[in-house]
Short mmCIF file of C-alpha atoms in Angstrom, two decimals:
data_model
loop_
_atom_site.label_atom_id
_atom_site.label_comp_id
_atom_site.label_asym_id
_atom_site.label_seq_id
_atom_site.Cartn_x
_atom_site.Cartn_y
_atom_site.Cartn_z
CA UNK Q 1 0.00 0.00 0.00
CA UNK Q 2 1.37 3.36 -0.96
CA UNK Q 3 1.26 5.89 1.87
CA UNK Q 4 0.52 8.72 -0.58
CA UNK Q 5 -2.54 6.99 -2.00
CA UNK Q 6 -3.71 6.03 1.49
CA UNK Q 7 -3.34 9.63 2.69
CA UNK Q 8 -5.20 10.83 -0.39
CA UNK Q 9 -8.03 8.33 0.15
CA UNK Q 10 -8.39 9.31 3.82
CA UNK Q 11 -8.27 13.02 3.03
CA UNK Q 12 -10.88 12.61 0.28
CA UNK Q 13 -13.22 10.75 2.66
CA UNK Q 14 -12.74 13.18 5.54
CA UNK Q 15 -13.30 16.23 3.38
CA UNK Q 16 -16.83 14.99 2.70
CA UNK Q 17 -17.64 15.67 6.37
CA UNK Q 18 -19.13 19.14 6.89
CA UNK Q 19 -16.62 21.57 8.33
CA UNK Q 20 -13.53 19.40 7.70
CA UNK Q 21 -10.58 20.72 5.71
CA UNK Q 22 -6.97 19.69 5.26
CA UNK Q 23 -4.21 21.69 7.00
CA UNK Q 24 -0.42 21.52 6.85
CA UNK Q 25 0.29 21.87 10.58
CA UNK Q 26 -1.92 20.98 13.53
CA UNK Q 27 -3.04 23.90 15.64
CA UNK Q 28 -5.73 24.77 18.15
CA UNK Q 29 -9.02 23.09 17.28
CA UNK Q 30 -7.41 20.72 14.76
CA UNK Q 31 -8.25 17.02 14.76
CA UNK Q 32 -5.11 15.11 13.77
CA UNK Q 33 -5.54 11.68 12.19
CA UNK Q 34 -2.53 9.35 12.23
CA UNK Q 35 -2.54 6.08 10.29
CA UNK Q 36 0.35 3.62 10.28
CA UNK Q 37 -0.20 0.73 7.87
CA UNK Q 38 1.35 -2.32 9.51
CA UNK Q 39 0.51 -5.17 7.20
CA UNK Q 40 -1.29 -6.00 3.96
CA UNK Q 41 -1.88 -9.74 3.88
CA UNK Q 42 -3.89 -12.59 2.41
CA UNK Q 43 -6.45 -13.27 5.15
CA UNK Q 44 -7.95 -16.41 3.62
CA UNK Q 45 -9.71 -18.09 0.76
CA UNK Q 46 -13.36 -18.79 0.17
CA UNK Q 47 -15.66 -19.88 -2.59
CA UNK Q 48 -17.06 -17.12 -4.73
CA UNK Q 49 -20.71 -18.15 -4.80
CA UNK Q 50 -22.06 -21.23 -3.07
CA UNK Q 51 -25.52 -20.89 -4.62
CA UNK Q 52 -24.05 -20.80 -8.11
CA UNK Q 53 -22.02 -23.98 -7.52
CA UNK Q 54 -25.00 -25.71 -5.89
CA UNK Q 55 -27.19 -24.76 -8.84
CA UNK Q 56 -24.58 -26.02 -11.29
CA UNK Q 57 -24.25 -29.24 -9.29
CA UNK Q 58 -28.01 -29.85 -9.40
CA UNK Q 59 -28.18 -29.05 -13.10
CA UNK Q 60 -25.30 -31.39 -13.95
CA UNK Q 61 -26.72 -34.08 -11.63
CA UNK Q 62 -30.09 -33.86 -13.43
CA UNK Q 63 -28.48 -34.07 -16.85
CA UNK Q 64 -26.24 -36.91 -15.65
CA UNK Q 65 -29.18 -38.81 -14.17
CA UNK Q 66 -31.28 -38.57 -17.29
CA UNK Q 67 -28.35 -39.29 -19.61
CA UNK Q 68 -27.15 -42.20 -17.48
CA UNK Q 69 -30.64 -43.66 -17.24
CA UNK Q 70 -31.13 -43.48 -21.00
CA UNK Q 71 -27.69 -44.91 -21.75
CA UNK Q 72 -27.97 -47.62 -19.08
CA UNK Q 73 -31.48 -48.58 -20.14
CA UNK Q 74 -30.62 -48.72 -23.83
CA UNK Q 75 -27.51 -50.81 -23.26
CA UNK Q 76 -29.27 -53.33 -21.05
CA UNK Q 77 -32.29 -53.53 -23.36
CA UNK Q 78 -30.09 -54.28 -26.33
CA UNK Q 79 -28.23 -57.16 -24.68
CA UNK Q 80 -30.86 -58.91 -22.63
CA UNK Q 81 -34.18 -57.46 -23.78
CA UNK Q 82 -35.87 -57.98 -20.43
CA UNK Q 83 -37.58 -55.24 -18.54
CA UNK Q 84 -35.87 -55.97 -15.18
CA UNK Q 85 -32.40 -55.69 -16.73
CA UNK Q 86 -33.41 -52.46 -18.46
CA UNK Q 87 -34.61 -50.97 -15.16
CA UNK Q 88 -31.41 -52.12 -13.41
CA UNK Q 89 -29.23 -50.58 -16.16
CA UNK Q 90 -31.21 -47.34 -16.09
CA UNK Q 91 -30.93 -47.18 -12.28
CA UNK Q 92 -27.17 -47.78 -12.27
CA UNK Q 93 -26.66 -45.31 -15.14
CA UNK Q 94 -28.82 -42.73 -13.37
CA UNK Q 95 -26.88 -43.09 -10.09
CA UNK Q 96 -23.52 -42.82 -11.81
CA UNK Q 97 -24.74 -39.77 -13.76
CA UNK Q 98 -26.12 -38.09 -10.63
CA UNK Q 99 -22.93 -38.56 -8.62
CA UNK Q 100 -20.64 -37.44 -11.42
CA UNK Q 101 -22.90 -34.43 -12.09
CA UNK Q 102 -22.80 -33.38 -8.41
CA UNK Q 103 -19.02 -33.75 -8.22
CA UNK Q 104 -18.48 -31.80 -11.45
CA UNK Q 105 -20.95 -29.05 -10.49
CA UNK Q 106 -19.42 -28.43 -7.06
CA UNK Q 107 -15.90 -28.40 -8.48
CA UNK Q 108 -16.80 -25.54 -10.86
CA UNK Q 109 -16.83 -22.85 -8.17
CA UNK Q 110 -13.79 -20.55 -8.12
CA UNK Q 111 -11.86 -19.86 -4.95
CA UNK Q 112 -11.69 -16.22 -3.91
CA UNK Q 113 -8.87 -14.50 -2.08
CA UNK Q 114 -9.75 -12.33 0.91
CA UNK Q 115 -7.21 -9.57 1.54
CA UNK Q 116 -6.88 -7.50 4.69
CA UNK Q 117 -4.90 -4.55 5.99
CA UNK Q 118 -3.86 -4.07 9.60
CA UNK Q 119 -3.25 -0.46 10.60
CA UNK Q 120 -2.70 1.59 13.71
CA UNK Q 121 -5.11 4.52 13.81
CA UNK Q 122 -5.04 7.42 16.26
CA UNK Q 123 -7.03 10.62 16.64
CA UNK Q 124 -6.04 13.58 18.81
CA UNK Q 125 -6.89 17.24 19.11
CA UNK Q 126 -4.16 19.82 18.43
CA UNK Q 127 -1.21 17.37 18.27
CA UNK Q 128 0.01 14.06 16.87
CA UNK Q 129 -1.76 11.10 18.51
CA UNK Q 130 0.54 9.07 20.75
CA UNK Q 131 -1.62 5.98 21.10
CA UNK Q 132 -2.81 4.05 18.09
CA UNK Q 133 -5.67 1.57 18.10
CA UNK Q 134 -5.33 -1.43 15.82
CA UNK Q 135 -7.86 -1.57 13.01
CA UNK Q 136 -8.24 -4.45 10.55
CA UNK Q 137 -10.21 -4.02 7.34
CA UNK Q 138 -10.75 -6.79 4.78
CA UNK Q 139 -12.07 -7.10 1.26
CA UNK Q 140 -14.62 -9.67 2.42
CA UNK Q 141 -16.20 -12.14 0.06
CA UNK Q 142 -17.48 -9.47 -2.33
CA UNK Q 143 -14.27 -7.48 -2.79
CA UNK Q 144 -11.78 -7.53 -5.67
CA UNK Q 145 -9.97 -10.68 -6.77
CA UNK Q 146 -6.34 -9.60 -7.12
CA UNK Q 147 -3.90 -8.16 -4.59
CA UNK Q 148 -3.35 -5.11 -6.83
CA UNK Q 149 -7.06 -4.27 -6.89
CA UNK Q 150 -7.38 -5.12 -3.19
CA UNK Q 151 -4.88 -2.43 -2.12
CA UNK Q 152 -7.00 0.42 -3.52
CA UNK Q 153 -10.20 -1.15 -2.22
CA UNK Q 154 -8.71 -1.53 1.27
CA UNK Q 155 -7.49 2.07 1.26
CA UNK Q 156 -11.04 3.23 0.57
CA UNK Q 157 -12.53 0.92 3.23
CA UNK Q 158 -9.98 2.03 5.82
CA UNK Q 159 -10.65 5.69 5.01
CA UNK Q 160 -14.40 5.08 5.29
CA UNK Q 161 -14.01 3.40 8.70
CA UNK Q 162 -11.97 6.36 9.98
CA UNK Q 163 -14.56 8.81 8.64
CA UNK Q 164 -17.36 6.82 10.27
CA UNK Q 165 -15.50 6.85 13.61
CA UNK Q 166 -15.10 10.62 13.46
CA UNK Q 167 -18.69 11.32 12.47
CA UNK Q 168 -20.32 8.76 14.80
CA UNK Q 169 -22.64 10.33 17.36
CA UNK Q 170 -21.09 10.40 20.81
#
C-alpha cells in the first residue's frame, strides 16, 4: 500500500464531512488523524458463490441422471431385452450420472482471495496522537480478486471506517 494513495483516500473521505478541511500543521481546534499501515496480507480463501455452484451441481446431476438412465437402459435392453435388466441398467446409469454431475458441479466454483490490511489509527486534538488503536479491514467475500485491486479497495474501506468513527454520534 502506498502511503501517498492512502493519505489521499483518507483526506478525500474526511473532506466529505461538513466543516472538515486539510491543514499543513496541527493547531488549536485541529483534529489530527494518524494512520500507520502495519501489514497488507492474504487473510484467507473462500468460494465465490455457493448458490451458483449448488445450482450447477443440481443441473449437472439432473443431466447426468437422465443421460445415465437413457444410456444404461438402452444398453441393457439391447443385450438382454428384459424389462428388469433395463430398469437395473437405467438405475445404475442414473446413479452414476447423478454422482458425477454433483461432483463436477461443485468443483466448478472458483476460490476467492480475501485480503486484509492491519493499521494503527489514532485521533487527537491539536497534536500528533501518541496511542494508536489497531484496526483491521478486509475485502470480504465481495471485494476484488487480485492483490493489486485489493490495495486500492482496502485504502477506501480504511478511510471510510476512519470517517465513520469521526462522524459517529457520541
